[in-house]
Amino acid sequence: MDDSTTVVITGMGAVSPYGPGVQKLWEGLSQGANCMHAVSELTELPMVNTKVAATVPDTDYSFIPRKIRRSMSRMGIYAYLAAQEALQQAGYENAPDHLGFFMGSTLNSISVWLELASYSQGAHLERIKTSDFLQIMNHSPLAAVCQALKINGPAMGGSEACATGLMNMGLGFLAIRSGLVSQALCGGTEEYHPMFSACFDIMQATSTNSNDNPSAACRPFDESRTGLVVSEGCGLVFMESKKSALARGVPILAEVLGFYSNTDTENMAFPSQKTLEACMRGALASAHISPKQVDLLNAHATGTIAGDIAETQAAQAVFGPSLKINSLKGHLGHTMGASGSLESIACVKMLADQQILPTKNLQQPDARCGRVDYVRSPRQTPLHIIMKNSFAIGGNNCSLLIRRPL
């Protein structure tokens, strides 16, 4: 493969429950800092069992010009900040010409939708503003960032629930490899609303055993886990052909080796081991590498009983018992549509530091999970290739392989 079809990462931007910026994300993850807390709206709803979430700290966004900010929901603001950071790290003050942009979310701003619904119920339709509509289109964050940063290449907002962020990284990878664009900004964004927690609670997928201890609420792989903790944020990576990066003389942070996606048609909410196994094997085939070359699987692993078991059993089938595996949901909670891209940024940092972050709150792996090497404490070890998984309600699955720069 030549430099024009080799895809690399040269910039990263993040907004997470640890705050704005990749540095705050990495510091929070490295220190095992707690970002989960009780949510007042949930504590007032006795029928909802979960009471905990992880949200982006309150921040003054008034520095964003009002002309730009008025068409942005919170998730649009997160995306704007992450896009600026990724562009700057990639060596750009402004978006380059014909930059591709691939970003989406699980849903659009529930807060704005509910506000609009309250207007219609009270027959106060005259109170609806143009900016309200501009914040609730399916591609609102994508369009708002394009307008704000003058991104004029192809912009596509794939939405695949919890797989959104990683799926859009895969789309960017494929777009560059096919020659559609030579550079692309890719990832996912999400904003929290208590309705997310309530809906997952109805599906019996949320954590309920640590409402009095939010820090320990999410416990991927652990025998005592009861479910996920809903979170929010945005992760964006700047991808480009290696030829483009070398011509510009910018540092290469990582290489994207391969990508694969498939759809589970057996059940909307429960993943099957067979389909997840096929997804991971597809990514390996895409990258032309063997399972033994993968040093770490950064699992989707949200802390649900069914999901953790299916994914780890599939991982054992593909890689064998010596595979090192971790999950970052115990640190961050489940940032939904942003999770795949935010966690991929953490994977790039792990490659740079040659360090595997542990799965927070994992004390005793569930005996029903696959037999693999669960990383439970920080581990300094040679890291060359990481596989990142994202699996979604609805059966959308994807796996992406990232390599340390050669």
mmCIF file of N, CA and C in Angstrom, residues 71-73 75-76 103-110 112-113 116 130-145 147 157 159 189:
data_model
loop_
_atom_site.group_PDB
_atom_site.id
_atom_site.type_symbol
_atom_site.label_atom_id
_atom_site.label_comp_id
_atom_site.label_asym_id
_atom_site.label_seq_id
_atom_site.Cartn_x
_atom_site.Cartn_y
_atom_site.Cartn_z
ATOM 1 N N SER A 71 -27.071 28.662 16.606
ATOM 2 C CA SER A 71 -27.578 27.499 15.860
ATOM 3 C C SER A 71 -27.038 26.191 16.418
ATOM 4 N N MET A 72 -26.393 26.263 17.587
ATOM 5 C CA MET A 72 -25.779 25.070 18.173
ATOM 6 C C MET A 72 -26.485 24.651 19.459
ATOM 7 N N SER A 73 -26.866 23.392 19.527
ATOM 8 C CA SER A 73 -27.254 22.801 20.795
ATOM 9 C C SER A 73 -25.968 22.520 21.571
ATOM 10 N N MET A 75 -24.531 19.683 22.112
ATOM 11 C CA MET A 75 -23.674 18.746 21.389
ATOM 12 C C MET A 75 -23.002 19.429 20.207
ATOM 13 N N GLY A 76 -23.634 20.445 19.641
ATOM 14 C CA GLY A 76 -23.000 21.218 18.580
ATOM 15 C C GLY A 76 -21.825 22.029 19.098
ATOM 16 N N MET A 103 -19.547 12.976 10.933
ATOM 17 C CA MET A 103 -19.894 13.059 12.352
ATOM 18 C C MET A 103 -21.391 12.897 12.535
ATOM 19 N N GLY A 104 -21.783 12.273 13.643
ATOM 20 C CA GLY A 104 -23.197 12.125 13.956
ATOM 21 C C GLY A 104 -23.405 11.982 15.447
ATOM 22 N N SER A 105 -24.636 11.644 15.824
ATOM 23 C CA SER A 105 -24.997 11.441 17.224
ATOM 24 C C SER A 105 -26.113 10.410 17.295
ATOM 25 N N THR A 106 -26.404 9.915 18.488
ATOM 26 C CA THR A 106 -27.487 8.951 18.649
ATOM 27 C C THR A 106 -28.829 9.590 18.330
ATOM 28 N N LEU A 107 -29.115 10.682 19.001
ATOM 29 C CA LEU A 107 -30.295 11.508 18.751
ATOM 30 C C LEU A 107 -29.827 12.945 18.700
ATOM 31 N N ASN A 108 -30.685 13.818 18.223
ATOM 32 C CA ASN A 108 -30.324 15.222 18.350
ATOM 33 C C ASN A 108 -30.814 15.749 19.687
ATOM 34 N N SER A 109 -30.646 17.032 19.914
ATOM 35 C CA SER A 109 -30.854 17.607 21.242
ATOM 36 C C SER A 109 -32.269 17.371 21.776
ATOM 37 N N ILE A 110 -32.377 16.464 22.766
ATOM 38 C CA ILE A 110 -33.673 16.197 23.388
ATOM 39 C C ILE A 110 -34.177 17.446 24.101
ATOM 40 N N VAL A 112 -33.852 20.611 23.323
ATOM 41 C CA VAL A 112 -34.476 21.547 22.393
ATOM 42 C C VAL A 112 -35.796 20.989 21.873
ATOM 43 N N TRP A 113 -35.844 19.696 21.592
ATOM 44 C CA TRP A 113 -37.089 19.070 21.145
ATOM 45 C C TRP A 113 -38.192 19.249 22.188
ATOM 46 N N LEU A 116 -39.524 22.766 22.216
ATOM 47 C CA LEU A 116 -40.424 23.006 21.095
ATOM 48 C C LEU A 116 -41.780 22.351 21.330
ATOM 49 N N THR A 130 -36.195 30.482 14.517
ATOM 50 C CA THR A 130 -35.484 29.779 13.449
ATOM 51 C C THR A 130 -34.319 28.985 14.017
ATOM 52 N N SER A 131 -33.638 29.561 15.001
ATOM 53 C CA SER A 131 -32.476 28.885 15.580
ATOM 54 C C SER A 131 -32.867 27.586 16.283
ATOM 55 N N ASP A 132 -34.127 27.497 16.773
ATOM 56 C CA ASP A 132 -34.575 26.251 17.394
ATOM 57 C C ASP A 132 -34.575 25.118 16.369
ATOM 58 N N PHE A 133 -35.134 25.404 15.202
ATOM 59 C CA PHE A 133 -35.179 24.377 14.161
ATOM 60 C C PHE A 133 -33.771 24.004 13.705
ATOM 61 N N LEU A 134 -32.896 25.001 13.625
ATOM 62 C CA LEU A 134 -31.525 24.736 13.182
ATOM 63 C C LEU A 134 -30.750 23.862 14.172
ATOM 64 N N GLN A 135 -31.278 23.741 15.396
ATOM 65 C CA GLN A 135 -30.614 22.915 16.413
ATOM 66 C C GLN A 135 -31.145 21.486 16.487
ATOM 67 N N ILE A 136 -32.236 21.176 15.774
ATOM 68 C CA ILE A 136 -32.846 19.855 15.942
ATOM 69 C C ILE A 136 -32.843 19.015 14.672
ATOM 70 N N MET A 137 -32.280 19.510 13.584
ATOM 71 C CA MET A 137 -32.153 18.665 12.402
ATOM 72 C C MET A 137 -31.235 17.484 12.723
ATOM 73 N N ASN A 138 -31.418 16.386 12.021
ATOM 74 C CA ASN A 138 -30.585 15.210 12.295
ATOM 75 C C ASN A 138 -29.097 15.514 12.156
ATOM 76 N N HIS A 139 -28.766 16.419 11.263
ATOM 77 C CA HIS A 139 -27.357 16.749 11.042
ATOM 78 C C HIS A 139 -26.997 18.134 11.574
ATOM 79 N N SER A 140 -27.748 18.621 12.563
ATOM 80 C CA SER A 140 -27.513 19.980 13.079
ATOM 81 C C SER A 140 -26.079 20.228 13.550
ATOM 82 N N PRO A 141 -25.497 19.362 14.409
ATOM 83 C CA PRO A 141 -24.118 19.634 14.835
ATOM 84 C C PRO A 141 -23.147 19.648 13.666
ATOM 85 N N LEU A 142 -23.329 18.714 12.725
ATOM 86 C CA LEU A 142 -22.476 18.640 11.547
ATOM 87 C C LEU A 142 -22.568 19.936 10.740
ATOM 88 N N ALA A 143 -23.801 20.386 10.473
ATOM 89 C CA ALA A 143 -24.005 21.592 9.666
ATOM 90 C C ALA A 143 -23.483 22.829 10.385
ATOM 91 N N ALA A 144 -23.715 22.904 11.708
ATOM 92 C CA ALA A 144 -23.295 24.079 12.467
ATOM 93 C C ALA A 144 -21.774 24.226 12.471
ATOM 94 N N VAL A 145 -21.076 23.109 12.639
ATOM 95 C CA VAL A 145 -19.607 23.167 12.644
ATOM 96 C C VAL A 145 -19.087 23.495 11.249
ATOM 97 N N GLN A 147 -20.543 25.368 9.025
ATOM 98 C CA GLN A 147 -20.751 26.797 8.826
ATOM 99 C C GLN A 147 -19.740 27.619 9.627
ATOM 100 N N GLY A 157 -23.425 12.808 8.066
ATOM 101 C CA GLY A 157 -23.642 12.562 9.491
ATOM 102 C C GLY A 157 -24.225 11.207 9.776
ATOM 103 N N SER A 159 -25.494 8.089 11.697
ATOM 104 C CA SER A 159 -26.013 7.923 13.050
ATOM 105 C C SER A 159 -26.321 6.454 13.287
ATOM 106 N N THR A 189 -20.685 13.003 18.501
ATOM 107 C CA THR A 189 -20.959 13.953 19.578
ATOM 108 C C THR A 189 -22.273 13.574 20.247
#
